[in-house]
Amino acid sequence: MNAKKINIAIDGYSSCGKSTLAKQLAKALGYIYVDSGSMYRAIALYAIRNGLVKNGKVDAKRLIEELPNIDISFQYDNYSDKIYTCLNNENVEDEIRNNIAVSEIVSKISQIPEVRQKLHHIQQRIAQNKGVVMDGRDIGSVVLPDAELKIFMTADKKIRAQRRFEELKKKGVNITLQEVLDNLEKRDYDDTHRKVNPLTQPQDAKILDNSNLTPQEQLQLALQWAKEKIKENEVEC
Ligand code: DC
């Protein structure tokens, strides 16, 4: 008999390795991985392409009017074993990651309540049949408050900055460690202080501080938690 599936919500600060863990967990459990940040990025891309961003400001009124014309979905590519974010059926995965303008404006886009509402609806629909690992900032607190397992990830900010710095260096980005650290502190502040659905630590979340853990060690820990929850869930049903 198949084990009963659960939902897993992973929230935490930027550059904590949330997506690395979420992808690994989904693979190990045979679950669907959903990167909620990519959905905010896809809407940011739509706003940029349609002239709704000028001088670092978003025309929120027009973007809200345009929301019914924006479809965000995911496609799985067998060949590369990767999931792609699609904006109105176009694969925009690379563009939402590499376009600096997207990274610069996405935080403002994510503060628009109507945008959040639309994405929450899609996220909840994807998770309704269970078997989902979703990462973001408000997944355990708002999107999937009933997720059987909630993980809140954190790590020392200097360690996070160093990891991000090395990643960017590998990509050939010309940036100093101090600039990475400053950017990270700003993003932590924005995420935890915004008015709508700020990043919070759900009371029932397991805390995973990965400052001194390898990706393999953190996966083992999270897998152990997931297996315990799957077992509990079977007993309850
Ligand atoms: O995880 P990320 O950097 O790709 O997220 C992009 C932006 O979207 C970032 O500003 C935080 C925001 N976000 C959010 O507000 N809620 C989520 N569930 C996920 C991301």
mmCIF file of C-alpha atoms and ligand atoms in Angstrom:
data_model
loop_
_atom_site.group_PDB
_atom_site.id
_atom_site.type_symbol
_atom_site.label_atom_id
_atom_site.label_comp_id
_atom_site.label_asym_id
_atom_site.label_seq_id
_atom_site.Cartn_x
_atom_site.Cartn_y
_atom_site.Cartn_z
ATOM 1 C CA MET A 1 0.000 0.000 0.000
ATOM 2 C CA ASN A 2 1.221 3.528 -0.812
ATOM 3 C CA ALA A 3 2.131 5.720 2.165
ATOM 4 C CA LYS A 4 -0.299 8.593 2.699
ATOM 5 C CA LYS A 5 1.213 11.770 1.344
ATOM 6 C CA ILE A 6 1.711 14.905 3.372
ATOM 7 C CA ASN A 7 2.469 18.527 2.485
ATOM 8 C CA ILE A 8 5.773 20.086 3.506
ATOM 9 C CA ALA A 9 6.158 23.860 3.889
ATOM 10 C CA ILE A 10 9.672 25.319 3.933
ATOM 11 C CA ASP A 11 10.130 28.960 4.852
ATOM 12 C CA GLY A 12 13.155 31.003 5.803
ATOM 13 C CA TYR A 13 15.545 33.791 5.037
ATOM 14 C CA SER A 14 17.108 34.430 1.631
ATOM 15 C CA SER A 15 20.118 32.332 0.634
ATOM 16 C CA CYS A 16 19.508 29.717 3.299
ATOM 17 C CA GLY A 17 19.376 26.867 0.824
ATOM 18 C CA LYS A 18 15.583 26.469 0.983
ATOM 19 C CA SER A 19 15.249 25.468 -2.652
ATOM 20 C CA THR A 20 18.176 23.027 -2.461
ATOM 21 C CA LEU A 21 16.564 21.248 0.472
ATOM 22 C CA ALA A 22 13.046 21.422 -0.989
ATOM 23 C CA LYS A 23 14.199 19.888 -4.285
ATOM 24 C CA GLN A 24 16.143 17.127 -2.549
ATOM 25 C CA LEU A 25 13.246 16.295 -0.243
ATOM 26 C CA ALA A 26 10.746 16.226 -3.108
ATOM 27 C CA LYS A 27 13.012 13.894 -5.072
ATOM 28 C CA ALA A 28 13.623 11.558 -2.129
ATOM 29 C CA LEU A 29 9.883 11.312 -1.360
ATOM 30 C CA GLY A 30 8.610 11.338 -4.959
ATOM 31 C CA TYR A 31 6.720 14.595 -4.248
ATOM 32 C CA ILE A 32 6.142 17.704 -6.382
ATOM 33 C CA TYR A 33 8.474 20.643 -5.738
ATOM 34 C CA VAL A 34 6.976 24.149 -5.895
ATOM 35 C CA ASP A 35 9.179 27.238 -5.733
ATOM 36 C CA SER A 36 6.738 29.994 -4.752
ATOM 37 C CA GLY A 37 9.390 32.719 -5.197
ATOM 38 C CA SER A 38 9.579 31.893 -8.898
ATOM 39 C CA MET A 39 5.880 32.763 -9.232
ATOM 40 C CA TYR A 40 6.469 36.268 -7.828
ATOM 41 C CA ARG A 41 9.435 36.555 -10.189
ATOM 42 C CA ALA A 42 7.278 35.576 -13.189
ATOM 43 C CA ILE A 43 4.759 38.308 -12.339
ATOM 44 C CA ALA A 44 7.649 40.780 -11.990
ATOM 45 C CA LEU A 45 8.796 39.774 -15.483
ATOM 46 C CA TYR A 46 5.302 40.312 -16.874
ATOM 47 C CA ALA A 47 5.199 43.800 -15.296
ATOM 48 C CA ILE A 48 8.594 44.699 -16.789
ATOM 49 C CA ARG A 49 7.739 43.407 -20.254
ATOM 50 C CA ASN A 50 4.448 45.279 -20.295
ATOM 51 C CA GLY A 51 5.839 48.643 -19.255
ATOM 52 C CA LEU A 52 4.333 48.524 -15.766
ATOM 53 C CA VAL A 53 7.671 49.299 -14.083
ATOM 54 C CA LYS A 54 9.138 52.801 -14.442
ATOM 55 C CA ASN A 55 12.090 54.243 -12.519
ATOM 56 C CA GLY A 56 11.961 51.418 -9.994
ATOM 57 C CA LYS A 57 8.230 51.908 -9.354
ATOM 58 C CA VAL A 58 5.445 49.460 -10.141
ATOM 59 C CA ASP A 59 2.160 50.684 -11.578
ATOM 60 C CA ALA A 60 0.208 48.552 -9.109
ATOM 61 C CA LYS A 61 -3.207 49.701 -10.335
ATOM 62 C CA ARG A 62 -2.551 48.558 -13.906
ATOM 63 C CA LEU A 63 -0.853 45.375 -12.784
ATOM 64 C CA ILE A 64 -3.907 44.477 -10.690
ATOM 65 C CA GLU A 65 -6.118 45.096 -13.742
ATOM 66 C CA GLU A 66 -3.839 42.827 -15.789
ATOM 67 C CA LEU A 67 -3.836 39.946 -13.281
ATOM 68 C CA PRO A 68 -6.645 37.986 -15.016
ATOM 69 C CA ASN A 69 -4.415 37.897 -18.137
ATOM 70 C CA ILE A 70 -1.483 36.366 -16.289
ATOM 71 C CA ASP A 71 -1.203 32.619 -16.062
ATOM 72 C CA ILE A 72 1.595 31.050 -14.032
ATOM 73 C CA SER A 73 2.238 27.337 -14.268
ATOM 74 C CA PHE A 74 5.034 24.786 -14.020
ATOM 75 C CA GLN A 75 6.264 22.259 -16.582
ATOM 76 C CA TYR A 76 8.366 19.225 -15.895
ATOM 77 C CA ASP A 77 11.098 18.385 -18.400
ATOM 78 C CA ASN A 78 11.883 14.667 -18.387
ATOM 79 C CA TYR A 79 15.125 15.083 -20.236
ATOM 80 C CA SER A 80 16.802 17.517 -17.825
ATOM 81 C CA ASP A 81 14.752 16.338 -14.803
ATOM 82 C CA LYS A 82 13.979 19.997 -14.083
ATOM 83 C CA ILE A 83 10.849 22.012 -13.445
ATOM 84 C CA TYR A 84 10.307 25.196 -15.435
ATOM 85 C CA THR A 85 8.232 28.191 -14.448
ATOM 86 C CA CYS A 86 5.925 29.285 -17.258
ATOM 87 C CA LEU A 87 4.377 32.691 -17.821
ATOM 88 C CA ASN A 88 1.365 32.379 -20.108
ATOM 89 C CA ASN A 89 2.760 29.024 -21.284
ATOM 90 C CA GLU A 90 6.219 30.420 -22.105
ATOM 91 C CA ASN A 91 9.188 28.904 -20.282
ATOM 92 C CA VAL A 92 10.706 31.886 -18.425
ATOM 93 C CA GLU A 93 12.867 29.960 -15.955
ATOM 94 C CA ASP A 94 16.217 31.412 -17.077
ATOM 95 C CA GLU A 95 14.931 34.937 -17.495
ATOM 96 C CA ILE A 96 13.404 35.186 -14.004
ATOM 97 C CA ARG A 97 16.706 34.042 -12.461
ATOM 98 C CA ASN A 98 19.199 35.970 -14.589
ATOM 99 C CA ASN A 99 17.404 39.226 -15.369
ATOM 100 C CA ILE A 100 18.652 41.698 -12.732
ATOM 101 C CA ALA A 101 15.611 43.925 -13.297
ATOM 102 C CA VAL A 102 13.414 41.057 -12.069
ATOM 103 C CA SER A 103 15.449 40.617 -8.869
ATOM 104 C CA GLU A 104 15.334 44.354 -8.254
ATOM 105 C CA ILE A 105 11.579 44.748 -8.538
ATOM 106 C CA VAL A 106 10.240 41.422 -7.259
ATOM 107 C CA SER A 107 10.188 42.464 -3.617
ATOM 108 C CA LYS A 108 7.852 45.387 -4.493
ATOM 109 C CA ILE A 109 5.672 43.102 -6.619
ATOM 110 C CA SER A 110 5.378 40.693 -3.689
ATOM 111 C CA GLN A 111 3.991 43.466 -1.481
ATOM 112 C CA ILE A 112 0.838 43.904 -3.576
ATOM 113 C CA PRO A 113 -1.983 42.090 -1.736
ATOM 114 C CA GLU A 114 -3.888 41.238 -4.947
ATOM 115 C CA VAL A 115 -0.765 39.581 -6.403
ATOM 116 C CA ARG A 116 -0.319 37.531 -3.244
ATOM 117 C CA GLN A 117 -3.978 36.554 -3.258
ATOM 118 C CA LYS A 118 -3.777 35.306 -6.842
ATOM 119 C CA LEU A 119 -0.616 33.301 -6.183
ATOM 120 C CA HIS A 120 -1.938 31.874 -2.903
ATOM 121 C CA HIS A 121 -4.901 30.555 -4.811
ATOM 122 C CA ILE A 122 -2.682 28.788 -7.378
ATOM 123 C CA GLN A 123 -0.348 27.480 -4.668
ATOM 124 C CA GLN A 124 -3.219 26.064 -2.618
ATOM 125 C CA ARG A 125 -4.713 24.416 -5.693
ATOM 126 C CA ILE A 126 -1.405 22.696 -6.522
ATOM 127 C CA ALA A 127 -1.143 21.401 -2.944
ATOM 128 C CA GLN A 128 -4.732 20.242 -2.532
ATOM 129 C CA ASN A 129 -3.952 16.602 -3.315
ATOM 130 C CA LYS A 130 -0.933 16.524 -0.966
ATOM 131 C CA GLY A 131 2.530 15.272 -1.882
ATOM 132 C CA VAL A 132 3.953 18.772 -2.291
ATOM 133 C CA VAL A 133 7.124 20.399 -0.976
ATOM 134 C CA MET A 134 6.710 24.173 -1.296
ATOM 135 C CA ASP A 135 9.266 26.780 -0.319
ATOM 136 C CA GLY A 136 8.901 30.513 0.224
ATOM 137 C CA ARG A 137 8.286 33.055 2.969
ATOM 138 C CA ASP A 138 4.649 32.569 3.990
ATOM 139 C CA ILE A 139 3.990 28.939 3.129
ATOM 140 C CA GLY A 140 3.643 27.490 6.636
ATOM 141 C CA SER A 141 1.995 30.630 8.024
ATOM 142 C CA VAL A 142 -0.501 31.578 5.286
ATOM 143 C CA VAL A 143 -0.551 29.362 2.187
ATOM 144 C CA LEU A 144 -0.527 25.910 3.786
ATOM 145 C CA PRO A 145 -1.267 26.463 7.483
ATOM 146 C CA ASP A 146 -2.319 22.794 7.706
ATOM 147 C CA ALA A 147 0.907 21.422 6.191
ATOM 148 C CA GLU A 148 1.819 18.332 8.187
ATOM 149 C CA LEU A 149 5.494 19.332 8.285
ATOM 150 C CA LYS A 150 6.719 22.927 8.504
ATOM 151 C CA ILE A 151 10.413 23.698 8.386
ATOM 152 C CA PHE A 152 11.834 27.126 9.135
ATOM 153 C CA MET A 153 15.354 27.482 7.758
ATOM 154 C CA THR A 154 17.974 29.803 9.044
ATOM 155 C CA ALA A 155 21.776 30.163 9.064
ATOM 156 C CA ASP A 156 24.331 32.647 10.275
ATOM 157 C CA LYS A 157 24.147 35.619 7.924
ATOM 158 C CA LYS A 158 27.913 35.745 7.354
ATOM 159 C CA ILE A 159 27.864 32.096 6.310
ATOM 160 C CA ARG A 160 24.870 32.733 4.015
ATOM 161 C CA ALA A 161 26.655 35.708 2.450
ATOM 162 C CA GLN A 162 29.822 33.674 1.902
ATOM 163 C CA ARG A 163 27.867 30.869 0.196
ATOM 164 C CA ARG A 164 26.004 33.327 -2.040
ATOM 165 C CA PHE A 165 29.252 35.183 -2.828
ATOM 166 C CA GLU A 166 30.887 31.944 -3.987
ATOM 167 C CA GLU A 167 27.853 31.064 -6.112
ATOM 168 C CA LEU A 168 27.934 34.488 -7.801
ATOM 169 C CA LYS A 169 31.692 34.318 -8.313
ATOM 170 C CA LYS A 170 31.269 30.993 -10.117
ATOM 171 C CA LYS A 171 28.744 32.689 -12.419
ATOM 172 C CA GLY A 172 31.326 35.418 -13.103
ATOM 173 C CA VAL A 173 29.381 38.179 -11.311
ATOM 174 C CA ASN A 174 31.613 41.049 -10.216
ATOM 175 C CA ILE A 175 30.610 41.753 -6.616
ATOM 176 C CA THR A 176 32.310 42.005 -3.201
ATOM 177 C CA LEU A 177 31.483 39.919 -0.145
ATOM 178 C CA GLN A 178 30.442 43.107 1.682
ATOM 179 C CA GLU A 179 27.984 43.991 -1.102
ATOM 180 C CA VAL A 180 26.478 40.508 -0.901
ATOM 181 C CA LEU A 181 26.158 40.824 2.875
ATOM 182 C CA ASP A 182 24.528 44.278 2.618
ATOM 183 C CA ASN A 183 22.052 43.001 0.029
ATOM 184 C CA LEU A 184 21.207 39.995 2.174
ATOM 185 C CA GLU A 185 20.587 42.148 5.263
ATOM 186 C CA LYS A 186 18.295 44.401 3.241
ATOM 187 C CA ARG A 187 16.335 41.428 1.914
ATOM 188 C CA ASP A 188 15.998 39.948 5.425
ATOM 189 C CA TYR A 189 14.686 43.291 6.639
ATOM 190 C CA ASP A 190 12.210 43.655 3.738
ATOM 191 C CA ASP A 191 10.945 40.086 4.097
ATOM 192 C CA THR A 192 10.331 40.373 7.845
ATOM 193 C CA HIS A 193 8.958 43.938 7.888
ATOM 194 C CA ARG A 194 6.580 44.128 4.946
ATOM 195 C CA LYS A 195 2.922 44.771 5.793
ATOM 196 C CA VAL A 196 1.415 41.805 3.968
ATOM 197 C CA ASN A 197 2.371 38.259 4.925
ATOM 198 C CA PRO A 198 5.840 39.000 6.284
ATOM 199 C CA LEU A 199 8.268 36.157 6.870
ATOM 200 C CA THR A 200 7.491 34.744 10.311
ATOM 201 C CA GLN A 201 8.432 31.579 12.073
ATOM 202 C CA PRO A 202 5.289 29.443 12.489
ATOM 203 C CA GLN A 203 5.002 28.210 16.084
ATOM 204 C CA ASP A 204 4.652 24.621 14.979
ATOM 205 C CA ALA A 205 7.674 24.726 12.624
ATOM 206 C CA LYS A 206 10.835 22.712 13.101
ATOM 207 C CA ILE A 207 13.832 24.998 13.067
ATOM 208 C CA LEU A 208 16.668 23.991 10.781
ATOM 209 C CA ASP A 209 19.823 26.036 11.306
ATOM 210 C CA ASN A 210 22.181 24.814 8.600
ATOM 211 C CA SER A 211 25.164 27.066 9.445
ATOM 212 C CA ASN A 212 27.265 24.005 10.173
ATOM 213 C CA LEU A 213 25.481 21.326 8.156
ATOM 214 C CA THR A 214 26.334 19.968 4.727
ATOM 215 C CA PRO A 215 23.436 19.676 2.221
ATOM 216 C CA GLN A 216 23.536 15.916 2.801
ATOM 217 C CA GLU A 217 23.290 16.297 6.585
ATOM 218 C CA GLN A 218 20.387 18.714 6.354
ATOM 219 C CA LEU A 219 18.582 16.389 3.956
ATOM 220 C CA GLN A 220 18.962 13.474 6.381
ATOM 221 C CA LEU A 221 17.505 15.550 9.208
ATOM 222 C CA ALA A 222 14.561 16.833 7.154
ATOM 223 C CA LEU A 223 13.884 13.353 5.736
ATOM 224 C CA GLN A 224 13.757 11.944 9.228
ATOM 225 C CA TRP A 225 11.173 14.615 10.214
ATOM 226 C CA ALA A 226 9.167 13.934 7.062
ATOM 227 C CA LYS A 227 9.124 10.184 7.656
ATOM 228 C CA GLU A 228 7.944 10.711 11.241
ATOM 229 C CA LYS A 229 5.107 12.948 10.021
ATOM 230 C CA ILE A 230 4.142 10.494 7.272
ATOM 231 C CA LYS A 231 3.932 7.749 9.891
ATOM 232 C CA GLU A 232 1.866 9.902 12.291
ATOM 233 C CA ASN A 233 -0.420 10.815 9.423
ATOM 234 C CA GLU A 234 -1.049 7.151 8.615
ATOM 235 C CA VAL A 235 -1.927 6.349 12.208
ATOM 236 C CA GLU A 236 -4.377 9.284 12.348
ATOM 237 C CA CYS A 237 -6.180 8.317 9.117
HETATM 238 O O1 DC B 1 12.863 33.143 -2.987
HETATM 239 P P1 DC B 1 13.060 34.230 -4.044
HETATM 240 O O2 DC B 1 14.236 35.139 -3.803
HETATM 241 O O3 DC B 1 13.048 33.683 -5.437
HETATM 242 O O4 DC B 1 11.762 35.158 -3.908
HETATM 243 C C1 DC B 1 11.544 36.249 -4.747
HETATM 244 C C2 DC B 1 10.779 37.325 -4.004
HETATM 245 O O5 DC B 1 9.459 36.912 -3.708
HETATM 246 C C3 DC B 1 11.397 37.804 -2.691
HETATM 247 O O6 DC B 1 11.320 39.232 -2.678
HETATM 248 C C4 DC B 1 10.486 37.256 -1.620
HETATM 249 C C5 DC B 1 9.162 37.081 -2.326
HETATM 250 N N1 DC B 1 8.420 35.922 -1.879
HETATM 251 C C6 DC B 1 7.316 36.129 -1.092
HETATM 252 O O7 DC B 1 7.006 37.262 -0.755
HETATM 253 N N2 DC B 1 6.573 35.073 -0.679
HETATM 254 C C7 DC B 1 6.909 33.837 -1.038
HETATM 255 N N3 DC B 1 6.154 32.805 -0.616
HETATM 256 C C8 DC B 1 8.043 33.595 -1.840
HETATM 257 C C9 DC B 1 8.794 34.669 -2.240
#
